Coordinates of N, CA and C in Angstrom, one line a residue:
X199 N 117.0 17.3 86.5 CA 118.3 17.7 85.7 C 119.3 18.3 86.7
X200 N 120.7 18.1 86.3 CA 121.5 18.1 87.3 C 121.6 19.6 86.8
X201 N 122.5 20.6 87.2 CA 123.3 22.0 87.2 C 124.8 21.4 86.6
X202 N 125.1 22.6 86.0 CA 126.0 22.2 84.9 C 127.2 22.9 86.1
X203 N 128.0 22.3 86.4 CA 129.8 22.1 87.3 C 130.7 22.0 86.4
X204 N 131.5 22.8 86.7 CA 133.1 22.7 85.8 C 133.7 23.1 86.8
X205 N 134.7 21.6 86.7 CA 135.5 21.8 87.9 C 137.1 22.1 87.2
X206 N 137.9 22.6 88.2 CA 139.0 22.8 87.6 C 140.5 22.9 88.9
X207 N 141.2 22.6 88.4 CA 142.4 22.5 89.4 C 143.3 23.8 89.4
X208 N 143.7 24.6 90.8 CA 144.4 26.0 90.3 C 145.6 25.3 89.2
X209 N 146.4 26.7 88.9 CA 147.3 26.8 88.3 C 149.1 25.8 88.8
X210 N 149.5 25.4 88.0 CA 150.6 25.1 88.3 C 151.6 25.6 89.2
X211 N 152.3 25.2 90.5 CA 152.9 26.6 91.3 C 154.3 25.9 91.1
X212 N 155.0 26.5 92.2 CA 156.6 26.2 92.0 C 156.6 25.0 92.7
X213 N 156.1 24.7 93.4 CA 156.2 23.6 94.6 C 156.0 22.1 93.6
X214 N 154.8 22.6 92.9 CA 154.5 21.5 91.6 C 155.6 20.8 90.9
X215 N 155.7 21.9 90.7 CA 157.0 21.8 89.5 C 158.6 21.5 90.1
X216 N 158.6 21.3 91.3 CA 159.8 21.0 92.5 C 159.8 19.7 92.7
X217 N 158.1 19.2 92.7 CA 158.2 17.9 93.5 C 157.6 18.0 94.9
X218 N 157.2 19.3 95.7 CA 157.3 19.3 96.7 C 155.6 19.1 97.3
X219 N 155.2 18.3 98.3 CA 154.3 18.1 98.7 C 153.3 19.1 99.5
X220 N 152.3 19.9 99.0 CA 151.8 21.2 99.5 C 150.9 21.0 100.7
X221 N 149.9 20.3 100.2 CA 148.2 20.0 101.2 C 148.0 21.5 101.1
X222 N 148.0 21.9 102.7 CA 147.4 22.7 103.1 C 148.2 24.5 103.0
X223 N 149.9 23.9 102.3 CA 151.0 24.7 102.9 C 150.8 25.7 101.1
X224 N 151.4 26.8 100.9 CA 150.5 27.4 100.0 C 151.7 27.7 99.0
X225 N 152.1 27.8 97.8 CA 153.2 27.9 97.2 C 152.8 28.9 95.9
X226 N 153.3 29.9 95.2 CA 153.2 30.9 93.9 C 153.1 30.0 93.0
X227 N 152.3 30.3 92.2 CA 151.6 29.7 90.9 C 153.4 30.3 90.0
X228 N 153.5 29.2 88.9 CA 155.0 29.6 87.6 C 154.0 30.5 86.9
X229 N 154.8 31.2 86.0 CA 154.0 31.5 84.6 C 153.2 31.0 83.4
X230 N 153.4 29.9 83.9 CA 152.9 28.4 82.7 C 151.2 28.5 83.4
X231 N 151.0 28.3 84.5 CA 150.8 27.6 85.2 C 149.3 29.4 85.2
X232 N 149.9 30.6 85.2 CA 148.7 31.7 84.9 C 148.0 31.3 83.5
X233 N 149.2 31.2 82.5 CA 149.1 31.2 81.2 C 147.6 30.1 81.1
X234 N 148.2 28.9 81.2 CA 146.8 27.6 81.4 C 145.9 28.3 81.8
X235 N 145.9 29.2 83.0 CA 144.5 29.0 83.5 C 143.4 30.4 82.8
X236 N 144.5 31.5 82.1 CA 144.2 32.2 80.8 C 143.5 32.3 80.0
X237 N 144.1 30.6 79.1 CA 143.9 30.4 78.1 C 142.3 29.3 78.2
X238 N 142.4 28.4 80.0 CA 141.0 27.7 80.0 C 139.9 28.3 79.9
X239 N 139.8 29.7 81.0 CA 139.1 30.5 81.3 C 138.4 31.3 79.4
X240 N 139.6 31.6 78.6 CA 138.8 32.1 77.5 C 138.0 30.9 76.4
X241 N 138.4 29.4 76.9 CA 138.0 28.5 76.6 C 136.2 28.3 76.7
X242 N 136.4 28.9 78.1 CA 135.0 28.1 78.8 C 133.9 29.4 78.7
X243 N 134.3 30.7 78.2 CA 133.2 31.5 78.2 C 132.2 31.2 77.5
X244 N 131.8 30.7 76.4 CA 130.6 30.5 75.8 C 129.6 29.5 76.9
X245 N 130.5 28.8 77.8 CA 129.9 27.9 78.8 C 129.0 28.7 80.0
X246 N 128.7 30.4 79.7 CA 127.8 30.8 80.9 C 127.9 30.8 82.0
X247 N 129.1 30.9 82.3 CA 129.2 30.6 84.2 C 128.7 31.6 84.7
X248 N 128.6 31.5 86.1 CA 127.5 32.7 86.5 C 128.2 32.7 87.9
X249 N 128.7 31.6 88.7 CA 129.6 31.6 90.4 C 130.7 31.2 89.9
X250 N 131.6 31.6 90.6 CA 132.9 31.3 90.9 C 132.8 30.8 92.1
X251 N 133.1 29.8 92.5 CA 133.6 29.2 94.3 C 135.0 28.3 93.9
X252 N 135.7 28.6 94.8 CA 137.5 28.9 94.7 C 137.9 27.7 96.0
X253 N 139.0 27.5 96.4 CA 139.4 27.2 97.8 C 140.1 28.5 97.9
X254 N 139.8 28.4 99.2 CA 140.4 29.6 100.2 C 141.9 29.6 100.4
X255 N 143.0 28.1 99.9 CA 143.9 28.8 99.3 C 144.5 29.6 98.6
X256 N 145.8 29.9 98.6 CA 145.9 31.1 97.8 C 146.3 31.0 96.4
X257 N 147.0 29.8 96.2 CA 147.1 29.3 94.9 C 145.6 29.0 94.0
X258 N 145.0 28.5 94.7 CA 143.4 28.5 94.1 C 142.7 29.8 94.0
X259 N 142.9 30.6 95.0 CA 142.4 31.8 94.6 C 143.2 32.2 93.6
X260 N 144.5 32.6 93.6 CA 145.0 33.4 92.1 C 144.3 32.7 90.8
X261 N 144.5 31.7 90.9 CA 144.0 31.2 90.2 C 142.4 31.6 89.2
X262 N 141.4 31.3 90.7 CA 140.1 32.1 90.0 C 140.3 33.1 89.5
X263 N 140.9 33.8 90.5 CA 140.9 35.4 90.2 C 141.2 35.8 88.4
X264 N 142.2 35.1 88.0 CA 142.4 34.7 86.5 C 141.0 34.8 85.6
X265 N 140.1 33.7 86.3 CA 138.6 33.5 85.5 C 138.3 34.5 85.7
X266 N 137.8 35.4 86.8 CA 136.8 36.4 87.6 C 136.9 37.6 86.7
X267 N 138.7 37.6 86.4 CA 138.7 38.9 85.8 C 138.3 38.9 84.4
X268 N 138.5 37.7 83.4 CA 137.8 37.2 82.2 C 136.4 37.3 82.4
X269 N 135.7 36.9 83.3 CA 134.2 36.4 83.4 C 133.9 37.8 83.4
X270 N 134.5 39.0 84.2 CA 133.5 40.2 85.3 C 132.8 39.5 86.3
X271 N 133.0 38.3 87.1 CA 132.4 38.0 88.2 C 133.6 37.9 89.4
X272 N 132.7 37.9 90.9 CA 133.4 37.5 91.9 C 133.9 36.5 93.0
X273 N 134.5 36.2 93.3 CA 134.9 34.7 93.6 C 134.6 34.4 95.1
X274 N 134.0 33.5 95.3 CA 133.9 33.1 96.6 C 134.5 32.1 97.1
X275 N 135.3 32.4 98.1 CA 136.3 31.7 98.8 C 134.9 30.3 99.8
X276 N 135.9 29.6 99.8 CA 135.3 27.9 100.4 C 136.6 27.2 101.2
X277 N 136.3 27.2 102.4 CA 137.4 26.5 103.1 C 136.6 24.8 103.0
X278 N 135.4 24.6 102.7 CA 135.0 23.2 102.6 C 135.9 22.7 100.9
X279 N 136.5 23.8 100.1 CA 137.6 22.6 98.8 C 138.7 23.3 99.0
X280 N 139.3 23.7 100.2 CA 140.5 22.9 100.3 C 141.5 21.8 100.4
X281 N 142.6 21.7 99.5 CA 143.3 20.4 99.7 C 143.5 19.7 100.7
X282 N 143.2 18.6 100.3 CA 143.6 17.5 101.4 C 144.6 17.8 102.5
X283 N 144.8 17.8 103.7 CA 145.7 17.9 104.8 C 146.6 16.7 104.4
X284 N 148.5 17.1 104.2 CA 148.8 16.0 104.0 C 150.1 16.0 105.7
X285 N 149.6 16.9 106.6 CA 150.0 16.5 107.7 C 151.3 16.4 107.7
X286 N 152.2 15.8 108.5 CA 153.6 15.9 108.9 C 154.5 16.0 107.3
X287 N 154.0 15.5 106.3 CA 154.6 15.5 105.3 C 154.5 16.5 104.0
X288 N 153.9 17.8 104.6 CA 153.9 19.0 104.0 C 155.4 19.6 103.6
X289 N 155.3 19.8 102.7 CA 157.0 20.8 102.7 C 157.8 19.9 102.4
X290 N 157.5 18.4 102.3 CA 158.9 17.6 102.0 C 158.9 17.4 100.1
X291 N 159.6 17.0 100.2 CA 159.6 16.2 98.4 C 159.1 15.3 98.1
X292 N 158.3 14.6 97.3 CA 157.6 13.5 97.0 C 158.0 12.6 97.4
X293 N 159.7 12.3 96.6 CA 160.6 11.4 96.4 C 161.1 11.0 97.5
X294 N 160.6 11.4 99.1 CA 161.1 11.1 100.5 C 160.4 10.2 100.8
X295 N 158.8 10.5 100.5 CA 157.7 9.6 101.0 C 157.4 8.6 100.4
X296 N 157.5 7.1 101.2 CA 157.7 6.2 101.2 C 156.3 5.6 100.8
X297 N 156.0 6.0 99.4 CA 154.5 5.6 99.0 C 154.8 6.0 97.5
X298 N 153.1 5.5 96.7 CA 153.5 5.6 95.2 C 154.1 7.5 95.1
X299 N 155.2 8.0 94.2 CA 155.0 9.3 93.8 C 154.0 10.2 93.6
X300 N 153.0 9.2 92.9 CA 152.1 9.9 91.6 C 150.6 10.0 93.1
X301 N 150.7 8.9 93.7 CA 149.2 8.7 94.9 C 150.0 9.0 96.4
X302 N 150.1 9.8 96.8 CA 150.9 10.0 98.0 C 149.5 8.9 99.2
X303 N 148.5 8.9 98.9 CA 147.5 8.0 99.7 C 147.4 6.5 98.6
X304 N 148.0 5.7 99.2 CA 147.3 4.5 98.6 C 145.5 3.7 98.5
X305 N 144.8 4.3 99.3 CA 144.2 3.9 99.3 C 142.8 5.0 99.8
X306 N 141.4 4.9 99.8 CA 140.5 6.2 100.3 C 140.4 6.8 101.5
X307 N 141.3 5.4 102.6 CA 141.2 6.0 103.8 C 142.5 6.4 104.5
X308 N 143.5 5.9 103.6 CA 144.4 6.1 103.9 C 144.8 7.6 104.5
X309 N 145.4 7.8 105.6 CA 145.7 8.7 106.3 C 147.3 9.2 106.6
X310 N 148.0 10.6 105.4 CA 149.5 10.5 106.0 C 149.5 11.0 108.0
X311 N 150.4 10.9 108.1 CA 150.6 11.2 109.5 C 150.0 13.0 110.2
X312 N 149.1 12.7 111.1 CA 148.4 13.9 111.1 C 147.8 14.5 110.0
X313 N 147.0 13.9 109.0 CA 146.6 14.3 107.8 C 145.5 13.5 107.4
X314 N 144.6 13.9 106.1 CA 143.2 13.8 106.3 C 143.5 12.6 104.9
X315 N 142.0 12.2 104.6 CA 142.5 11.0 103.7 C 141.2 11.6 102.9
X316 N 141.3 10.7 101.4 CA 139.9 10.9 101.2 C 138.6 11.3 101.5
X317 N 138.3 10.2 102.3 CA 137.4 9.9 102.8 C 136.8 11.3 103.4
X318 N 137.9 11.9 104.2 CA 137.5 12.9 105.2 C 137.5 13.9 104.4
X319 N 138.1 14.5 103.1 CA 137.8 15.2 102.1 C 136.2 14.7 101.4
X320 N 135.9 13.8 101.1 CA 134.5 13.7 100.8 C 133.8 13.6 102.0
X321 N 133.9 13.7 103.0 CA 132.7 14.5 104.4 C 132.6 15.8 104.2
X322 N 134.2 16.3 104.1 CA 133.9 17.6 104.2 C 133.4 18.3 103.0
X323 N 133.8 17.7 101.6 CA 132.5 18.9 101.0 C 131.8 18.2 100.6
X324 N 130.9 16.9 100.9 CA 129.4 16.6 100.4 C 128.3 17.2 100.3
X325 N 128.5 18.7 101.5 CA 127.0 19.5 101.6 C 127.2 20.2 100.2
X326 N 128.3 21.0 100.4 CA 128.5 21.8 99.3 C 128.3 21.5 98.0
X327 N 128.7 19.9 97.2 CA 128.7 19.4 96.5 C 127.3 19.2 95.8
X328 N 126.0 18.8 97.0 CA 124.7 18.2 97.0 C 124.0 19.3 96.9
X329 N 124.6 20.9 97.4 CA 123.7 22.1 97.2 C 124.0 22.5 95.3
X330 N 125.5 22.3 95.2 CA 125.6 22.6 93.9 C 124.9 22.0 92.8
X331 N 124.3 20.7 92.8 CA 124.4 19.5 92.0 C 122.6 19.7 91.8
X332 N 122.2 20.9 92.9 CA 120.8 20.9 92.4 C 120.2 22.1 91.5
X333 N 119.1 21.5 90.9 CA 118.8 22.9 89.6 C 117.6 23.5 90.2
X334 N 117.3 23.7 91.9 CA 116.6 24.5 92.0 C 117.1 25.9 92.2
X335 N 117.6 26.5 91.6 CA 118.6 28.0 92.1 C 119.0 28.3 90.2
X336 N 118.8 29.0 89.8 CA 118.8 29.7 88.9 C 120.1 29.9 88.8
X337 N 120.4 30.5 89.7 CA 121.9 31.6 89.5 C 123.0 30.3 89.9
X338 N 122.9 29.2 90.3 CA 124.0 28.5 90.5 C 124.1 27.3 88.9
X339 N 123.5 28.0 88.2 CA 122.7 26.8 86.8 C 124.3 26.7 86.6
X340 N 125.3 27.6 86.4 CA 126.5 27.5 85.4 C 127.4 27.3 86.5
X341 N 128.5 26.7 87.5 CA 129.3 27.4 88.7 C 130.8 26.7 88.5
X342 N 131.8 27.4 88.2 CA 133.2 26.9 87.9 C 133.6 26.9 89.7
X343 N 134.3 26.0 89.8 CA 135.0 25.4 91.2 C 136.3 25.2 91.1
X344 N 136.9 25.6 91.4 CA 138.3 26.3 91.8 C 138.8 25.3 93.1
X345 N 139.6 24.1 93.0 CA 140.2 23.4 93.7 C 141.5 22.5 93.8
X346 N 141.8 21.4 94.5 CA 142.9 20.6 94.4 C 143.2 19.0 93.8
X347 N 144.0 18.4 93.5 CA 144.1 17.4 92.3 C 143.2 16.2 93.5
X348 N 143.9 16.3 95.0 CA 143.5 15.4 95.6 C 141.8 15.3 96.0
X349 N 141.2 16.4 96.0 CA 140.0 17.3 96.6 C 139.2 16.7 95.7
X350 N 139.9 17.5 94.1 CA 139.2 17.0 93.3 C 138.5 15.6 92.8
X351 N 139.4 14.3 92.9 CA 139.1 13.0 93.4 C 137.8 12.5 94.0
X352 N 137.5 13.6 95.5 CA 136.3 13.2 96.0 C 135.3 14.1 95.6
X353 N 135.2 15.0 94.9 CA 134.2 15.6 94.4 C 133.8 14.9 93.1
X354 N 134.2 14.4 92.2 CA 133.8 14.0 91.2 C 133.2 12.6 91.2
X355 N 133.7 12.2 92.8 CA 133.0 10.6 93.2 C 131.8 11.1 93.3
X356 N 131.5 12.5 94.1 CA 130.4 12.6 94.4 C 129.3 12.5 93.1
X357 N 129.8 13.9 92.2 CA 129.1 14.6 91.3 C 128.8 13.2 90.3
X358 N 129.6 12.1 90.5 CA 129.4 11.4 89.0 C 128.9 10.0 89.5
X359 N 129.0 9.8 91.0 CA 128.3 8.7 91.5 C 129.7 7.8 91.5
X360 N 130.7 7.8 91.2 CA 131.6 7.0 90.7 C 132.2 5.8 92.1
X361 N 132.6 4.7 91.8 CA 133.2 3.5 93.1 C 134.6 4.5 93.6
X362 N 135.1 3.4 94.2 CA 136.3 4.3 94.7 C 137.3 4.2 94.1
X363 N 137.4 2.8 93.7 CA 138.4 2.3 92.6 C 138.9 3.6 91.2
X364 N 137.3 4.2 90.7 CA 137.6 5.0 89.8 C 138.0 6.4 89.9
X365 N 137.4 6.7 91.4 CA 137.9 7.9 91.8 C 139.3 8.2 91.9
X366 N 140.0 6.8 92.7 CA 141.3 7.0 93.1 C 142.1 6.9 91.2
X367 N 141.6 6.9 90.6 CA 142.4 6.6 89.2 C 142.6 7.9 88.5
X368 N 141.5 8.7 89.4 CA 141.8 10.0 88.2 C 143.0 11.0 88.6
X369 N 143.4 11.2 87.1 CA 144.7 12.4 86.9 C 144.0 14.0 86.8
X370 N 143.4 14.8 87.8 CA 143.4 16.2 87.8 C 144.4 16.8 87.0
X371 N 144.4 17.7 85.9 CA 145.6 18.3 85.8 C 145.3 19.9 85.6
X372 N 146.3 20.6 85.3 CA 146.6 21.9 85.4 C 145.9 22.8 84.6
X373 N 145.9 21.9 83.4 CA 145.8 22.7 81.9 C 144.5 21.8 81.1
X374 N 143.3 21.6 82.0 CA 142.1 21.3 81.6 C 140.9 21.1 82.5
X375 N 140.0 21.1 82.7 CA 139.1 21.4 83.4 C 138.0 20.2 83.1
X376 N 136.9 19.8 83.9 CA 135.9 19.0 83.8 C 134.4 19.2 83.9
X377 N 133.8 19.0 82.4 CA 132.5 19.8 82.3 C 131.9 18.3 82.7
X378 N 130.6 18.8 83.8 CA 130.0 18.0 84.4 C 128.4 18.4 84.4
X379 N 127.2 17.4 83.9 CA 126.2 17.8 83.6 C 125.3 16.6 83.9
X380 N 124.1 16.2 84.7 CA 123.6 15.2 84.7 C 124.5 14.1 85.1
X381 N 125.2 14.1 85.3 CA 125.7 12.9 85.9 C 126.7 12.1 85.3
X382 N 127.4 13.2 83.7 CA 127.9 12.7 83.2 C 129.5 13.9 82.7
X383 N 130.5 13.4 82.5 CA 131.1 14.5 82.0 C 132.6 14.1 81.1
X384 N 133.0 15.4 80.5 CA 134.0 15.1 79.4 C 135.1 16.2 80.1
X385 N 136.0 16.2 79.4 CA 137.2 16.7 79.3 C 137.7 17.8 78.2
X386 N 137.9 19.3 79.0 CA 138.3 20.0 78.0 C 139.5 20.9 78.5
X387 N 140.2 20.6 76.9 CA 141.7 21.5 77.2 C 142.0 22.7 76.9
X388 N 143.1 23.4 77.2 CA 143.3 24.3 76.6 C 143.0 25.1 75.3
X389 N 143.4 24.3 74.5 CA 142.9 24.1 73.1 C 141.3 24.0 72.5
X390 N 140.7 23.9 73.5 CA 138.9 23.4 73.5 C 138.7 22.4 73.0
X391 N 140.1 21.7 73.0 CA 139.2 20.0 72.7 C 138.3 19.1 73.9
X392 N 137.8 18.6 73.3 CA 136.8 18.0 74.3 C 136.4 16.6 74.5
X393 N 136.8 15.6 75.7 CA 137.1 14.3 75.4 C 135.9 14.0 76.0
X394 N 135.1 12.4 76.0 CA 134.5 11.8 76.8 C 134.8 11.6 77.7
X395 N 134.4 11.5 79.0 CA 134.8 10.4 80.2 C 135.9 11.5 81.3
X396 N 136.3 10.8 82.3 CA 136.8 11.9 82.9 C 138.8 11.7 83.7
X397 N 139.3 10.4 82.8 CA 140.8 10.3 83.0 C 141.4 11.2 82.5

């Protein structure tokens, strides 16, 4: 039996909400954007969580910090789920770069300039992923993950076994989270509704 993972994307920041392309560059979460992660966090409590592990940016940290203070637990920072490196094209506006809006990488290996691609996001957290995903550890049985839309892509290939085709298809968003169990997982929002499947 797998350990039950809820993954979740930080909060909405300004940069989001600008258009502007982050990776690695770190921007303030809006007020919308606390609110969501608020209102998930008192969503998910009957769900047991027991770890918090965050990215070591700071938008993802505010973010946990949000749950941590709901839960009474502490958050541990992970430079292995930080966002994708999007290299020379940090800081610019979407709408400069000469690719889809919505997939700034067309493809898993694709690489922006000086910047990491999928692929090298799922090297980098496979250990972490493969220690989480096991039920021999008691205390990791429940663990919320605190990361990025792009990051999150290759973790969920991992956790759900998925092609690449389906990974690259998924929409991460702000204002819902992904409960992950055995190999299988649904979608819950704000609201605690709760979908099958993980678009």
């Amino acid at each position: 039996m797998q350990s039950k993972i809820i993954l979740a994307r930080h909060g909405e920041t300004e940069a989001n909400r600008n258009g502007i392309v982050m990776g690695r560059q770190d921007s303030p979460l809006v007020e919308s954007g606390l609110k969501a992660a608020e209102l998930l966090a008192h969503q998910l409590k009957p769900h047991g969580i027991k770890h918090i592990l965050s990215s070591s940016l700071t938008r993802a940290l505010t973010t946990a910090n949000v749950y941590a203070n709901i839960f009474g637990l502490e958050v541990n920072a992970k430079n292995e789920l930080v966002e994708l490196s999007c290299g020379q094209w940090e800081g610019r506006p979407r709408s400069s770069i000469a690719c889809n809006p919505v997939f700034l990488r067309p493809d898993w290996y694709f690489r922006p300039p000086q910047g990491e691609s999928y692929a090298d996001g799922e090297e980098r957290v496979k250990n972490l992923v493969y220690e989480l995903s096991q039920n021999n550890n008691e205390v990791l049985s429940t663990t919320l993950i605190l990361s990025h839309a792009s990051l999150s892509r290759a973790i969920l290939k991992l956790l759900l076994n998925l092609n690449i085709s389906a990974a690259l298809n998924i929409m991460p968003a702000h204002d819902r989270v992904y409960l992950i169990s055995d190999g299988k997982a649904a979608v819950m929002d704000i609201y605690g509704n709760i979908t099958e499947g993980i678009m």
